[in-house]
mmCIF file with all atom_site columns, C-alpha atoms in Angstrom:
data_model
loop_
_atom_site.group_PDB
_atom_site.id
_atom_site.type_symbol
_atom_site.label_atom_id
_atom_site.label_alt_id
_atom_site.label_comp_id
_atom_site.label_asym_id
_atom_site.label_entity_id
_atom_site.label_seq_id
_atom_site.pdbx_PDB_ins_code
_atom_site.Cartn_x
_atom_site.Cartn_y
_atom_site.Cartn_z
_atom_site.occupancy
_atom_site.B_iso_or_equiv
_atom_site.pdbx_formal_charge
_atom_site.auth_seq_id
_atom_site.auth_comp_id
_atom_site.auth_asym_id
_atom_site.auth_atom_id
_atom_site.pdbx_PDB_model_num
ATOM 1  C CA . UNK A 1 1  ? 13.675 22.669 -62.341 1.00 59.00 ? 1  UNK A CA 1
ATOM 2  C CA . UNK A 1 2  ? 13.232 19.304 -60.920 1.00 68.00 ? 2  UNK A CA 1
ATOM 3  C CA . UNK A 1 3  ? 16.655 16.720 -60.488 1.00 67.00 ? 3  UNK A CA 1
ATOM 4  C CA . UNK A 1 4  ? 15.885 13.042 -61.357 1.00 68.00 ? 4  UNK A CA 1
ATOM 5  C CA . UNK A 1 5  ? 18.476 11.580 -59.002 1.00 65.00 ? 5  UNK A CA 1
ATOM 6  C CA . UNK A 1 6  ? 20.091 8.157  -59.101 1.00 63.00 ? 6  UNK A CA 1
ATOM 7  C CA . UNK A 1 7  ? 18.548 5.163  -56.761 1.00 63.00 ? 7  UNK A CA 1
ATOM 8  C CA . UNK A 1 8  ? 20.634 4.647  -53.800 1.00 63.00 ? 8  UNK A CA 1
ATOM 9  C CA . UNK A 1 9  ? 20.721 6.314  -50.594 1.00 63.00 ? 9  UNK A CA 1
ATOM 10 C CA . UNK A 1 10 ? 21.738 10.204 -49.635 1.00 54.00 ? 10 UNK A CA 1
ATOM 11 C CA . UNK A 1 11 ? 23.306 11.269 -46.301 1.00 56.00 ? 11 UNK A CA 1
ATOM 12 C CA . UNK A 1 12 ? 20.914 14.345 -45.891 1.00 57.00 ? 12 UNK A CA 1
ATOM 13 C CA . UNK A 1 13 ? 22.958 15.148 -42.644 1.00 65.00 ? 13 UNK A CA 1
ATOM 14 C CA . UNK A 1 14 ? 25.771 15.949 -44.467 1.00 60.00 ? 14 UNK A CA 1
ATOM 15 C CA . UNK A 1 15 ? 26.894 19.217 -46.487 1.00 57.00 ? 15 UNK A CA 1
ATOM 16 C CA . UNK A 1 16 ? 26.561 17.890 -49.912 1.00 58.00 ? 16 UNK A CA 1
ATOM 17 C CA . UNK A 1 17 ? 24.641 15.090 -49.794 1.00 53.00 ? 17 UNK A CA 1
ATOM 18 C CA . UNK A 1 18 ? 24.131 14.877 -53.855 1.00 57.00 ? 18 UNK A CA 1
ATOM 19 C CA . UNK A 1 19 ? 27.070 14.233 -56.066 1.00 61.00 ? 19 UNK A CA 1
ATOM 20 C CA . UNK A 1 20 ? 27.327 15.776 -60.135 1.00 59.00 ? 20 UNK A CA 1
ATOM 21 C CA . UNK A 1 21 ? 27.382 12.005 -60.727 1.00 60.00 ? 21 UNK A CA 1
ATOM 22 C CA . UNK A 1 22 ? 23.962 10.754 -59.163 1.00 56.00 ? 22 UNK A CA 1
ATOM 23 C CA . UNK A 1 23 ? 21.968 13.719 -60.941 1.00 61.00 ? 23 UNK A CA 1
ATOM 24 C CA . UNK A 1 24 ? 20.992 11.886 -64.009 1.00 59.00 ? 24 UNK A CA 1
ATOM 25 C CA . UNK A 1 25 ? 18.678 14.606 -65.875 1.00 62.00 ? 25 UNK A CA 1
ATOM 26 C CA . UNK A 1 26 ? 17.371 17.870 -65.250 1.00 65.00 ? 26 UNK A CA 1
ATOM 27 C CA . UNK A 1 27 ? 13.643 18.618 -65.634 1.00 66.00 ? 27 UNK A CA 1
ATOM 28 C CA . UNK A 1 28 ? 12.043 21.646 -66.185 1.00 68.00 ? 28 UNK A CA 1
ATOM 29 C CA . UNK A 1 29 ? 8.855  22.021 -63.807 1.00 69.00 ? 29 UNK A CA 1
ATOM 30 C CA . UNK A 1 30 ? 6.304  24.691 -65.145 1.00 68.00 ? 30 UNK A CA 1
ATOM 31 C CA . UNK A 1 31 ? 4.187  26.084 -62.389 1.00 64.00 ? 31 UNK A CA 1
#
């Protein structure tokens, strides 16, 4: 699945840089 996250900018240096909040929608990705 993809993550459609929200617009604003993510410490990737820390341990959980992504918040239940900022993930606005899940999408499937078919490969």
């Amino acid at each position: 699945v993809g993550v459609e996250l929200a617009p604003r900018d993510y410490d990737m240096e820390g341990s959980n840089p992504f918040r239940k909040r900022d993930v606005i929608s899940l999408i499937p990705v078919h490969k």
